[in-house]
Coordinates of C-alpha atoms in Angstrom, one line a residue:
Chain A
M1 CA 142.0 -130.8 -129.6
L2 CA 140.5 -134.2 -128.5
N3 CA 142.7 -133.9 -125.5
Y4 CA 141.2 -130.5 -124.7
I5 CA 137.6 -131.7 -125.1
G6 CA 138.3 -134.6 -122.9
K7 CA 139.6 -132.3 -120.2
R8 CA 136.6 -130.1 -120.4
L9 CA 134.3 -133.1 -120.2
L10 CA 136.1 -134.3 -117.1
A11 CA 135.7 -130.9 -115.5
L12 CA 131.9 -131.1 -116.0
I13 CA 131.5 -134.2 -113.9
P14 CA 131.9 -132.5 -110.5
L15 CA 129.6 -129.7 -111.7
F16 CA 127.0 -132.3 -112.7
F17 CA 127.1 -133.8 -109.2
G18 CA 126.8 -130.4 -107.6
I19 CA 123.8 -129.5 -109.7
T20 CA 122.0 -132.7 -108.7
L21 CA 122.9 -132.0 -105.0
V22 CA 121.3 -128.5 -105.2
C23 CA 118.2 -129.9 -106.9
F24 CA 118.0 -132.6 -104.2
F25 CA 118.3 -129.9 -101.6
V26 CA 115.5 -127.9 -103.2
I27 CA 113.2 -130.9 -102.8
R28 CA 114.0 -131.1 -99.1
L29 CA 113.4 -127.4 -98.8
A30 CA 109.7 -127.7 -98.9
P31 CA 108.1 -127.3 -95.4
G32 CA 107.6 -130.7 -93.9
S33 CA 108.2 -133.5 -96.3
P34 CA 107.0 -133.9 -99.9
V35 CA 104.5 -136.4 -98.5
D36 CA 102.8 -133.8 -96.3
M37 CA 102.7 -131.3 -99.1
E38 CA 101.0 -133.8 -101.4
E39 CA 98.5 -134.5 -98.7
S40 CA 97.7 -130.9 -98.0
M41 CA 97.0 -130.1 -101.6
N42 CA 94.8 -133.1 -102.2
P43 CA 92.1 -133.9 -99.7
K44 CA 91.4 -137.3 -101.2
Y45 CA 95.0 -138.4 -100.6
S46 CA 94.8 -142.0 -99.4
E47 CA 97.1 -144.0 -97.1
N48 CA 97.8 -146.2 -100.0
A49 CA 98.9 -143.4 -102.2
R50 CA 101.0 -142.1 -99.3
Q51 CA 102.8 -145.4 -99.1
K52 CA 103.4 -145.4 -102.9
F53 CA 104.8 -142.0 -102.7
I54 CA 107.2 -142.9 -99.9
E55 CA 108.4 -145.9 -101.8
M56 CA 108.8 -143.9 -105.0
Y57 CA 111.1 -141.4 -103.4
D58 CA 112.6 -143.9 -100.9
L59 CA 111.6 -141.6 -98.1
D60 CA 111.9 -144.4 -95.6
K61 CA 115.7 -144.5 -96.1
P62 CA 118.5 -142.3 -94.7
L63 CA 119.3 -139.1 -96.6
P64 CA 122.5 -140.1 -98.3
T65 CA 120.9 -143.4 -99.5
Q66 CA 117.9 -141.4 -100.8
Y67 CA 120.3 -139.1 -102.7
A68 CA 122.2 -142.0 -104.2
L69 CA 119.0 -143.8 -105.3
W70 CA 117.6 -140.6 -106.8
L71 CA 120.8 -139.9 -108.6
K72 CA 120.8 -143.4 -110.1
K73 CA 117.3 -142.7 -111.5
I74 CA 118.3 -139.3 -112.8
I75 CA 121.2 -140.7 -114.7
K76 CA 118.9 -143.0 -116.5
L77 CA 116.7 -140.0 -117.2
D78 CA 114.0 -141.5 -115.0
F79 CA 112.3 -138.6 -113.3
G80 CA 109.2 -140.5 -112.1
V81 CA 105.6 -139.9 -112.9
S82 CA 104.0 -136.5 -113.1
F83 CA 101.5 -135.5 -110.4
A84 CA 99.3 -133.9 -113.0
R85 CA 96.1 -135.5 -114.0
D86 CA 97.5 -137.2 -117.0
G87 CA 100.0 -139.1 -114.7
R88 CA 102.5 -139.6 -117.6
P89 CA 106.2 -140.2 -117.1
V90 CA 108.0 -136.9 -116.6
R91 CA 110.6 -137.9 -119.1
D92 CA 108.1 -138.1 -121.9
K93 CA 106.4 -134.8 -121.0
I94 CA 109.7 -133.0 -121.0
L95 CA 111.1 -134.6 -124.1
E96 CA 108.1 -133.7 -126.3
R97 CA 108.5 -130.0 -125.2
I98 CA 112.3 -129.6 -125.4
P99 CA 112.5 -129.3 -129.2
V100 CA 110.1 -126.3 -129.2
T101 CA 112.0 -124.4 -126.5
I102 CA 115.4 -125.2 -127.9
S103 CA 114.5 -124.2 -131.5
I104 CA 113.0 -120.9 -130.4
N105 CA 116.1 -120.2 -128.4
I106 CA 118.4 -121.1 -131.2
I107 CA 116.5 -118.9 -133.6
S108 CA 116.6 -116.1 -131.1
L109 CA 120.3 -116.5 -130.5
F110 CA 120.9 -116.3 -134.2
F111 CA 119.1 -113.0 -134.4
I112 CA 120.6 -111.7 -131.2
F113 CA 124.1 -112.5 -132.5
G114 CA 123.5 -110.9 -135.9
A115 CA 121.9 -107.8 -134.6
A116 CA 124.5 -107.4 -131.8
L117 CA 127.3 -107.8 -134.4
F118 CA 125.9 -105.0 -136.4
L119 CA 125.0 -102.6 -133.5
G120 CA 128.1 -103.4 -131.4
V121 CA 130.8 -103.3 -134.1
L122 CA 129.4 -100.3 -135.9
S123 CA 128.9 -98.2 -132.7
A124 CA 132.5 -99.0 -131.7
W125 CA 133.7 -98.1 -135.1
L126 CA 131.7 -94.8 -135.0
K127 CA 132.5 -94.2 -131.4
G128 CA 131.0 -90.8 -130.2
S129 CA 128.7 -90.4 -133.3
A130 CA 125.0 -90.1 -133.2
F131 CA 124.7 -93.7 -134.1
D132 CA 126.8 -94.7 -131.1
H133 CA 124.7 -92.6 -128.8
A134 CA 121.5 -94.1 -130.1
V135 CA 122.9 -97.6 -129.5
T136 CA 123.8 -96.6 -125.9
V137 CA 120.3 -95.4 -125.3
F138 CA 118.9 -98.6 -126.8
V139 CA 121.2 -100.7 -124.6
F140 CA 120.1 -98.8 -121.4
V141 CA 116.4 -99.1 -122.3
G142 CA 116.8 -102.7 -123.4
F143 CA 118.3 -103.6 -120.0
A144 CA 115.4 -101.8 -118.2
V145 CA 112.4 -102.9 -120.1
P146 CA 110.4 -105.8 -118.5
T147 CA 110.1 -108.3 -121.3
F148 CA 106.6 -109.5 -120.2
W149 CA 105.4 -105.9 -120.4
L150 CA 106.9 -105.5 -123.9
A151 CA 105.2 -108.7 -124.9
L152 CA 101.8 -107.3 -123.7
L153 CA 102.3 -104.1 -125.6
C154 CA 103.3 -105.9 -128.8
M155 CA 100.3 -108.3 -128.4
Y156 CA 98.0 -105.3 -128.1
L157 CA 99.6 -103.3 -130.9
F158 CA 100.1 -106.1 -133.5
G159 CA 97.5 -108.5 -132.5
V160 CA 94.6 -106.2 -131.5
V161 CA 95.1 -102.8 -133.0
F162 CA 96.7 -103.7 -136.3
G163 CA 95.5 -107.4 -136.2
I164 CA 98.4 -108.6 -138.4
L165 CA 100.1 -111.1 -136.1
P166 CA 98.7 -114.1 -134.2
I167 CA 99.2 -113.7 -130.4
S168 CA 99.0 -117.2 -129.1
G169 CA 100.1 -120.7 -129.9
L170 CA 102.4 -122.0 -132.5
T171 CA 100.0 -123.0 -135.3
S172 CA 96.7 -122.0 -136.7
W173 CA 93.6 -124.3 -136.4
N174 CA 93.9 -125.4 -140.0
Y175 CA 97.6 -126.2 -139.7
D176 CA 97.2 -129.9 -140.6
S177 CA 95.5 -129.2 -143.9
L178 CA 98.2 -126.8 -145.1
S179 CA 100.9 -127.7 -147.7
F180 CA 104.5 -128.0 -146.5
F181 CA 105.3 -124.4 -147.4
G182 CA 102.0 -123.3 -145.9
K183 CA 103.0 -125.0 -142.7
I184 CA 106.4 -123.2 -142.6
A185 CA 104.7 -119.9 -143.3
D186 CA 102.2 -120.5 -140.6
L187 CA 104.8 -121.4 -138.0
T188 CA 107.0 -118.4 -139.0
H189 CA 104.0 -116.1 -138.7
H190 CA 103.3 -117.4 -135.2
L191 CA 106.9 -117.2 -134.1
I192 CA 107.5 -113.5 -135.1
L193 CA 106.3 -112.0 -131.8
P194 CA 107.8 -114.6 -129.3
V195 CA 111.2 -114.5 -131.1
F196 CA 111.1 -110.7 -131.2
I197 CA 110.5 -110.5 -127.5
S198 CA 113.2 -113.1 -126.7
V199 CA 115.7 -111.2 -129.0
V200 CA 115.0 -107.9 -127.3
G201 CA 115.6 -109.5 -123.9
G202 CA 119.1 -110.7 -124.9
L203 CA 120.2 -108.1 -127.4
A204 CA 121.1 -105.2 -125.0
G205 CA 123.7 -107.2 -123.1
M206 CA 125.2 -108.7 -126.2
S207 CA 125.6 -105.5 -128.3
R208 CA 127.1 -103.7 -125.3
F209 CA 129.6 -106.6 -124.9
M210 CA 130.3 -106.6 -128.6
R211 CA 131.0 -102.9 -128.6
G212 CA 133.3 -103.2 -125.7
S213 CA 135.2 -106.1 -127.2
T214 CA 135.6 -104.2 -130.5
L215 CA 136.8 -101.1 -128.8
D216 CA 139.3 -103.2 -126.9
V217 CA 140.7 -104.7 -130.1
L218 CA 140.8 -101.4 -132.0
S219 CA 143.1 -100.0 -129.3
K220 CA 145.6 -102.8 -129.7
D221 CA 149.1 -102.2 -131.1
Y222 CA 148.7 -104.4 -134.1
I223 CA 145.8 -102.2 -135.3
M224 CA 147.9 -99.2 -134.8
A225 CA 150.6 -100.9 -136.8
A226 CA 148.1 -101.7 -139.6
R227 CA 147.0 -98.1 -139.6
S228 CA 150.6 -96.8 -139.8
H229 CA 151.1 -99.0 -142.8
G230 CA 148.4 -97.1 -144.4
L231 CA 145.9 -100.0 -144.8
P232 CA 142.4 -98.9 -145.6
E233 CA 140.1 -98.6 -142.6
K234 CA 137.7 -101.2 -144.0
T235 CA 140.5 -103.8 -144.3
I236 CA 141.6 -103.1 -140.7
L237 CA 138.1 -103.5 -139.4
F238 CA 137.1 -106.6 -141.4
R239 CA 140.4 -108.4 -141.8
H240 CA 142.2 -107.7 -138.6
A241 CA 139.9 -106.4 -135.8
L242 CA 136.6 -108.3 -136.3
K243 CA 138.0 -111.8 -135.9
N244 CA 139.6 -111.0 -132.6
A245 CA 136.7 -109.0 -131.3
L246 CA 134.4 -111.9 -131.9
L247 CA 136.4 -114.3 -129.7
P248 CA 135.2 -113.2 -126.2
V249 CA 131.6 -113.0 -127.5
V250 CA 131.6 -116.8 -128.1
T251 CA 132.0 -117.2 -124.3
L252 CA 129.1 -114.9 -123.7
I253 CA 126.8 -117.1 -125.9
G254 CA 127.4 -120.0 -123.5
L255 CA 126.8 -117.8 -120.5
S256 CA 123.6 -116.4 -121.9
I257 CA 121.9 -119.8 -122.1
P258 CA 120.5 -119.9 -118.6
G259 CA 119.0 -116.5 -119.1
L260 CA 117.4 -117.5 -122.4
I261 CA 116.0 -120.7 -120.9
G262 CA 114.7 -118.9 -117.9
G263 CA 113.1 -116.2 -120.1
S264 CA 111.2 -118.9 -122.0
V265 CA 108.9 -119.3 -118.9
I266 CA 107.7 -115.8 -119.5
F267 CA 107.2 -115.6 -123.2
E268 CA 105.9 -119.2 -123.5
S269 CA 103.3 -118.6 -120.9
I270 CA 102.3 -115.2 -122.4
F271 CA 102.0 -116.5 -125.9
S272 CA 100.8 -120.0 -124.9
I273 CA 103.6 -121.8 -126.6
P274 CA 103.7 -125.5 -125.7
G275 CA 107.4 -125.5 -124.6
M276 CA 109.4 -126.4 -121.6
G277 CA 109.0 -123.0 -120.0
Q278 CA 105.2 -123.2 -120.1
L279 CA 105.3 -126.8 -118.7
F280 CA 107.5 -125.6 -115.9
Y281 CA 105.2 -122.7 -115.0
Q282 CA 102.2 -125.1 -115.1
S283 CA 104.0 -127.6 -113.0
V284 CA 105.1 -125.0 -110.5
T285 CA 101.6 -123.7 -110.0
M286 CA 100.2 -127.2 -109.7
R287 CA 103.1 -128.2 -107.4
D288 CA 103.9 -131.1 -109.7
Y289 CA 107.1 -132.0 -107.9
P290 CA 108.6 -134.6 -110.2
T291 CA 108.2 -132.5 -113.3
V292 CA 109.7 -129.4 -111.6
M293 CA 112.7 -131.4 -110.5
G294 CA 113.1 -132.9 -113.9
I295 CA 113.1 -129.6 -115.7
L296 CA 115.4 -128.0 -113.2
V297 CA 118.0 -130.8 -113.8
I298 CA 117.5 -130.7 -117.5
G299 CA 117.8 -126.9 -117.6
A300 CA 121.1 -127.0 -115.8
V301 CA 122.4 -129.8 -117.9
L302 CA 121.5 -127.8 -121.1
T303 CA 123.5 -124.9 -119.6
L304 CA 126.4 -127.2 -119.1
A305 CA 126.2 -128.5 -122.6
G306 CA 126.0 -124.9 -123.9
N307 CA 129.1 -123.9 -121.9
L308 CA 130.9 -127.0 -123.2
F309 CA 129.9 -126.0 -126.8
A310 CA 131.1 -122.5 -126.3
D311 CA 134.4 -123.7 -124.8
I312 CA 135.0 -126.0 -127.8
M313 CA 134.1 -123.2 -130.3
Y314 CA 136.5 -120.9 -128.4
A315 CA 139.3 -123.4 -128.5
L316 CA 138.7 -124.1 -132.2
A317 CA 138.9 -120.3 -132.9
D318 CA 141.9 -119.6 -130.6
P319 CA 144.8 -122.0 -130.6
R320 CA 146.2 -120.4 -127.4
I321 CA 143.3 -121.8 -125.4
R322 CA 143.7 -125.4 -126.6
Y323 CA 147.4 -125.5 -126.0
A324 CA 147.4 -123.7 -122.6
G325 CA 145.1 -126.4 -121.3
G326 CA 141.8 -126.3 -119.5
E327 CA 141.8 -123.4 -117.0
M328 CA 138.3 -122.6 -115.9
R329 CA 137.0 -119.5 -117.6
G330 CA 136.4 -116.4 -115.4
Chain B
M1 CA 132.5 -84.1 -123.0
K2 CA 131.9 -87.8 -122.6
R3 CA 132.6 -87.6 -118.9
L4 CA 130.2 -84.7 -118.5
L5 CA 127.5 -86.7 -120.4
R6 CA 128.1 -89.6 -118.1
N7 CA 127.8 -87.4 -115.1
K8 CA 124.6 -86.1 -116.4
L9 CA 123.3 -89.6 -116.8
F10 CA 124.4 -90.4 -113.3
A11 CA 122.6 -87.3 -112.0
A12 CA 119.5 -88.4 -113.9
G13 CA 119.7 -91.9 -112.5
T14 CA 120.1 -90.6 -108.9
L15 CA 117.2 -88.2 -109.3
I16 CA 114.9 -91.1 -110.6
V17 CA 115.9 -93.3 -107.7
F18 CA 115.4 -90.6 -105.2
F19 CA 112.0 -89.8 -106.6
F20 CA 110.7 -93.3 -106.4
M21 CA 112.2 -93.8 -102.9
T22 CA 110.3 -90.7 -101.8
V23 CA 107.1 -92.0 -103.3
A24 CA 107.6 -95.3 -101.5
V25 CA 108.3 -93.7 -98.1
F26 CA 105.5 -91.2 -98.3
A27 CA 103.0 -93.4 -100.1
P28 CA 100.1 -92.9 -97.6
F29 CA 100.4 -89.1 -98.1
I30 CA 100.6 -89.2 -101.8
A31 CA 98.0 -91.7 -102.8
P32 CA 94.6 -90.0 -103.2
Y33 CA 92.6 -93.2 -102.4
D34 CA 93.0 -96.3 -100.3
P35 CA 94.8 -98.7 -102.8
T36 CA 92.6 -101.6 -101.7
L37 CA 89.3 -99.7 -101.8
I38 CA 86.8 -101.6 -104.1
Q39 CA 84.1 -99.5 -105.9
F40 CA 82.0 -101.6 -108.1
D41 CA 80.3 -98.6 -109.7
K42 CA 83.7 -97.3 -110.9
T43 CA 85.2 -100.3 -112.7
F44 CA 87.5 -99.8 -115.8
L45 CA 87.4 -96.0 -115.8
P46 CA 90.0 -94.6 -118.2
P47 CA 92.5 -92.1 -116.9
S48 CA 90.8 -88.8 -115.9
G49 CA 91.2 -85.9 -113.4
D50 CA 89.7 -88.0 -110.6
F51 CA 91.7 -91.2 -111.4
F52 CA 95.0 -90.1 -112.9
F53 CA 95.8 -93.6 -114.2
G54 CA 92.2 -95.0 -114.4
T55 CA 90.7 -97.8 -112.4
D56 CA 90.9 -101.6 -112.6
D57 CA 88.4 -104.5 -112.7
L58 CA 87.4 -103.9 -109.1
G59 CA 87.2 -100.1 -109.4
R60 CA 90.4 -99.5 -107.5
D61 CA 92.4 -96.4 -108.2
I62 CA 95.5 -97.4 -110.3
F63 CA 97.5 -94.3 -109.3
S64 CA 97.1 -95.1 -105.6
R65 CA 98.0 -98.8 -106.2
M66 CA 101.1 -97.8 -108.1
V67 CA 102.2 -95.4 -105.4
F68 CA 102.0 -98.2 -102.9
G69 CA 103.4 -100.6 -105.4
A70 CA 106.6 -98.5 -105.3
R71 CA 107.0 -99.7 -101.7
V72 CA 107.0 -103.4 -102.8
S73 CA 109.5 -102.8 -105.6
M74 CA 111.9 -100.8 -103.4
F75 CA 111.6 -103.1 -100.4
V76 CA 112.2 -106.3 -102.4
G77 CA 114.9 -104.6 -104.5
L78 CA 116.9 -103.3 -101.7
L79 CA 116.6 -106.1 -99.2
S80 CA 117.2 -108.9 -101.7
V81 CA 120.3 -107.1 -102.8
A82 CA 121.4 -106.8 -99.2
V83 CA 121.1 -110.6 -98.9
S84 CA 123.0 -111.3 -102.1
V85 CA 125.7 -108.7 -101.3
F86 CA 126.2 -110.2 -97.9
I87 CA 126.6 -113.7 -99.2
G88 CA 128.6 -112.7 -102.3
T89 CA 131.0 -110.5 -100.3
S90 CA 131.6 -113.1 -97.6
I91 CA 132.2 -115.9 -100.1
G92 CA 134.4 -113.7 -102.3
L93 CA 136.5 -112.5 -99.4
V94 CA 137.1 -115.9 -97.9
A95 CA 137.8 -117.6 -101.3
G96 CA 140.2 -114.9 -102.4
Y97 CA 142.0 -114.5 -99.1
Y98 CA 142.4 -118.2 -98.1
G99 CA 143.0 -119.5 -101.6
R100 CA 143.9 -123.2 -102.2
W101 CA 141.1 -125.7 -101.5
V102 CA 138.8 -123.2 -99.8
D103 CA 138.9 -121.1 -103.0
S104 CA 138.4 -124.2 -105.2
V105 CA 135.4 -125.4 -103.2
L106 CA 133.7 -122.0 -103.0
M107 CA 134.3 -121.2 -106.6
R108 CA 133.1 -124.6 -107.9
F109 CA 129.9 -124.0 -105.8
T110 CA 129.6 -120.6 -107.5
D111 CA 130.0 -122.2 -110.9
I112 CA 127.2 -124.7 -110.0
M113 CA 124.8 -122.0 -109.0
L114 CA 125.6 -120.2 -112.3
C115 CA 124.5 -123.3 -114.2
F116 CA 120.9 -123.0 -113.1
P117 CA 118.6 -120.9 -115.1
S118 CA 118.1 -118.7 -112.0
F119 CA 114.5 -117.8 -112.9
F120 CA 113.6 -121.5 -112.9
L121 CA 115.2 -121.9 -109.5
I122 CA 113.5 -118.8 -108.1
L123 CA 110.1 -120.0 -109.5
A124 CA 110.5 -123.5 -108.0
V125 CA 111.5 -122.4 -104.6
V126 CA 109.0 -119.6 -104.3
A127 CA 106.2 -121.9 -105.3
F128 CA 107.3 -124.7 -102.9
L129 CA 107.6 -122.2 -100.0
K130 CA 104.2 -120.5 -100.6
P131 CA 104.5 -117.1 -102.3
S132 CA 105.1 -114.2 -100.0
L133 CA 107.2 -111.0 -100.3
F134 CA 109.7 -112.2 -97.7
N135 CA 110.3 -115.5 -99.5
V136 CA 110.6 -113.7 -102.9
M137 CA 113.2 -111.4 -101.4
M138 CA 115.2 -114.2 -99.8
V139 CA 115.1 -116.4 -102.9
I140 CA 116.2 -113.6 -105.2
G141 CA 119.0 -112.8 -102.8
L142 CA 120.1 -116.5 -102.5
T143 CA 120.2 -116.9 -106.3
S144 CA 122.0 -113.7 -107.4
W145 CA 125.1 -113.5 -105.3
M146 CA 127.5 -115.2 -107.7
G147 CA 128.5 -112.1 -109.7
V148 CA 129.4 -110.3 -106.5
A149 CA 131.4 -113.3 -105.2
R150 CA 133.5 -113.5 -108.3
L151 CA 134.2 -109.8 -108.4
V152 CA 135.1 -109.6 -104.7
R153 CA 137.3 -112.7 -105.0
A154 CA 139.2 -111.2 -107.9
E155 CA 139.7 -107.9 -106.0
T156 CA 140.8 -109.8 -102.9
L157 CA 143.3 -111.9 -104.8
S158 CA 145.0 -108.8 -106.2
L159 CA 144.9 -107.0 -102.9
R160 CA 146.4 -110.0 -101.1
A161 CA 149.7 -109.6 -103.0
R162 CA 149.9 -105.9 -102.3
D163 CA 152.7 -104.6 -100.0
F164 CA 150.5 -103.2 -97.3
I165 CA 148.7 -106.5 -96.8
V166 CA 152.0 -108.5 -96.8
A167 CA 153.3 -106.0 -94.3
A168 CA 150.3 -106.5 -92.1
H169 CA 150.9 -110.2 -92.3
L170 CA 154.5 -109.9 -91.3
G171 CA 153.5 -107.6 -88.5
G172 CA 151.4 -110.4 -87.0
V173 CA 148.0 -108.9 -87.6
S174 CA 145.3 -111.6 -87.3
P175 CA 143.7 -112.8 -90.6
V176 CA 140.3 -111.8 -89.5
K177 CA 141.5 -108.2 -88.8
I178 CA 143.3 -108.1 -92.1
L179 CA 140.1 -109.2 -93.9
F180 CA 137.8 -106.7 -92.2
K181 CA 140.1 -103.7 -91.6
H182 CA 142.3 -103.8 -94.7
I183 CA 140.7 -105.8 -97.5
L184 CA 137.0 -105.1 -97.0
P185 CA 137.3 -101.3 -97.3
N186 CA 139.1 -101.7 -100.5
V187 CA 136.5 -103.9 -102.2
V188 CA 133.6 -101.7 -101.1
S189 CA 133.6 -99.7 -104.4
V190 CA 133.2 -102.8 -106.5
V191 CA 130.4 -104.0 -104.2
I192 CA 128.5 -100.7 -104.3
V193 CA 128.5 -100.7 -108.1
S194 CA 127.2 -104.3 -108.5
A195 CA 124.7 -103.7 -105.6
T196 CA 123.2 -100.8 -107.5
L197 CA 122.9 -102.7 -110.7
G198 CA 121.6 -105.7 -108.6
V199 CA 118.7 -103.6 -107.3
A200 CA 117.6 -103.0 -110.9
G201 CA 117.7 -106.8 -111.6
A202 CA 115.9 -107.7 -108.5
I203 CA 113.1 -105.2 -109.2
L204 CA 112.7 -106.7 -112.7
T205 CA 112.6 -110.3 -111.2
E206 CA 110.1 -109.3 -108.6
S207 CA 107.8 -107.7 -111.1
A208 CA 108.0 -110.8 -113.3
L209 CA 107.2 -113.1 -110.3
S210 CA 104.3 -110.9 -109.3
F211 CA 103.1 -110.9 -112.9
L212 CA 103.0 -114.7 -112.8
G213 CA 101.1 -114.6 -109.5
L214 CA 104.0 -115.8 -107.4
G215 CA 105.2 -112.5 -105.9
A216 CA 103.2 -110.0 -103.9
Q217 CA 99.8 -111.5 -103.2
P218 CA 96.5 -109.6 -103.7
P219 CA 95.3 -107.3 -102.3
T220 CA 98.8 -106.0 -101.8
P221 CA 99.4 -103.9 -104.8
S222 CA 102.7 -104.3 -106.8
W223 CA 103.6 -103.1 -110.3
G224 CA 103.8 -106.7 -111.4
N225 CA 100.4 -107.8 -110.2
I226 CA 98.7 -104.7 -111.6
L227 CA 100.1 -105.9 -115.0
T228 CA 98.5 -109.3 -114.5
A229 CA 95.1 -107.6 -114.4
G230 CA 96.3 -105.6 -117.4
K231 CA 97.0 -108.8 -119.4
D232 CA 93.5 -110.2 -118.7
N233 CA 91.8 -107.0 -119.9
I234 CA 94.2 -105.8 -122.5
L235 CA 91.6 -105.7 -125.2
F236 CA 89.8 -102.7 -123.7
A237 CA 91.8 -101.3 -120.7
W238 CA 95.2 -100.4 -122.0
W239 CA 95.9 -98.1 -119.0
L240 CA 96.1 -101.1 -116.7
S241 CA 99.1 -102.4 -118.6
F242 CA 100.7 -99.2 -119.7
F243 CA 101.5 -97.3 -116.5
P244 CA 103.0 -100.0 -114.3
G245 CA 105.3 -101.1 -117.1
I246 CA 106.5 -97.5 -117.6
A247 CA 107.1 -97.3 -113.8
I248 CA 109.2 -100.4 -113.8
L249 CA 111.1 -99.3 -116.9
I250 CA 112.0 -95.9 -115.4
T251 CA 112.9 -97.2 -112.0
V252 CA 115.2 -99.9 -113.4
L253 CA 116.7 -97.4 -115.8
G254 CA 117.4 -95.1 -112.8
F255 CA 119.3 -97.8 -110.9
N256 CA 121.2 -98.8 -113.9
L257 CA 122.3 -95.3 -114.8
M258 CA 123.3 -94.7 -111.2
G259 CA 125.4 -97.9 -111.1
E260 CA 127.1 -97.1 -114.4
G261 CA 127.9 -93.6 -113.2
L262 CA 129.4 -95.0 -110.0
R263 CA 131.4 -97.5 -111.9
D264 CA 132.8 -94.7 -114.1
S265 CA 133.7 -92.5 -111.1
F266 CA 135.4 -95.4 -109.3
G267 CA 137.5 -95.8 -112.5
G268 CA 136.4 -99.5 -113.0
Q269 CA 136.2 -101.3 -116.3

């Protein structure tokens, strides 16, 4: 097992370099150089600041050297200083917001997984029934609905018309004076809408996949064998089919991480949640270069970590994978 | 029975797509008002016989803006998918056909691109390059080709081992000719399915970008930026938010149904 994890870790190294290369390329993509851009957005930009900027990004050196120096800083998690007015180190700005985004995404994944398990497996089990058709309709609509629009509708409905859910922020104004359980209740209350929106965004794909994977397993010979032995249908589903149907889904969880992180831009800026997505959107509109680059790298690294985690879970669950060695998943 | 139902869904999808395409093409003849006409005495009118979908904060007719907004969605959807299909097919064909290190390099690059939360990448690039429809279209295309590349590569790999390709090789047909005349026509069905589904995704992404103010720039109407106005006035003007969202939902649904129907009829997975 350790051998397998080691192999997976080694395979990540070239990916990491590739990611940093693409990020570096995105910086260069801006018309002119970053210096010109900084100048054009800030009329009070002085020659002194210009020099400082050039030094900070080593812009006076040849490109490969620039990349090497930049990479060195990135590995030490040094993303420079934010262009925003607070002028704080990008690392601190990102680190204080990561927990919010990651917790919301983990909570959402938990619900997505649970709901998809129910919808997908049951609709595969009851293939062709009214329930199955209803799930199919839900999947198609779920794929097509713009999440930001759904967020608006829910805000209007639950926040304005019924007035039962808070529509912005993570905590109430009197949060600090609440008891421990009061704080938890307050947070939960604020999280209902954002998590719901995030769950709807990911649920359609996951339940569809779960249904397909269950149908796949149910058509296997060993299920037929179990049936012909006269085992009760429930035993077949829960003891024999479910475990194998869940395997491929583990992979999908890893693959759905970039989508979830990307989606956080939308619901965090709509619900004013102080997470990484909101910071990213603010930085993008203010053209806060260093912060944008920092979040891009960190977002990609989180995805790598998620994939590694999914790989390890997969290998733990399926011995065939760990003994066959580390072939890249398709 | 199941097949018939599927065909019905495919027909419904095609009908929806055809409907919105027609609206986009004939927009100037359908829209009752100039979509950019500002009338300060007619702001925030609810839907009525004169203004089917009401008016916005500047007194512009939402129905007319939505008719013209269909142009933006269709334009960005179709062209960005053209870009992504072109890149994805080229990379997939070359990787699958030449194999060995060419394949490894191209597929590792594909893996790298898959690691980025693509919405982050799109936002960053669009903002750095100044928001414009052309940039939005290019960037969506450049960040969404990976699925097509993987599918085409897999198809090409399996085709390469087939007898007619081996025979062409032995007959001394040039690799370029084999790729274009013998392999490409056989991967077209896979590409069409993912292109149709890709249009749906691109329309959703464009509307999200416009909603965040980074897509179509005012006064150009797009479904996404009408929704931005809807968000600011949601307390008293629900029609600003309701109709554009429905339009996006139905259009995306149409392309998805069409894509799924095509996949079924091509006998894919």
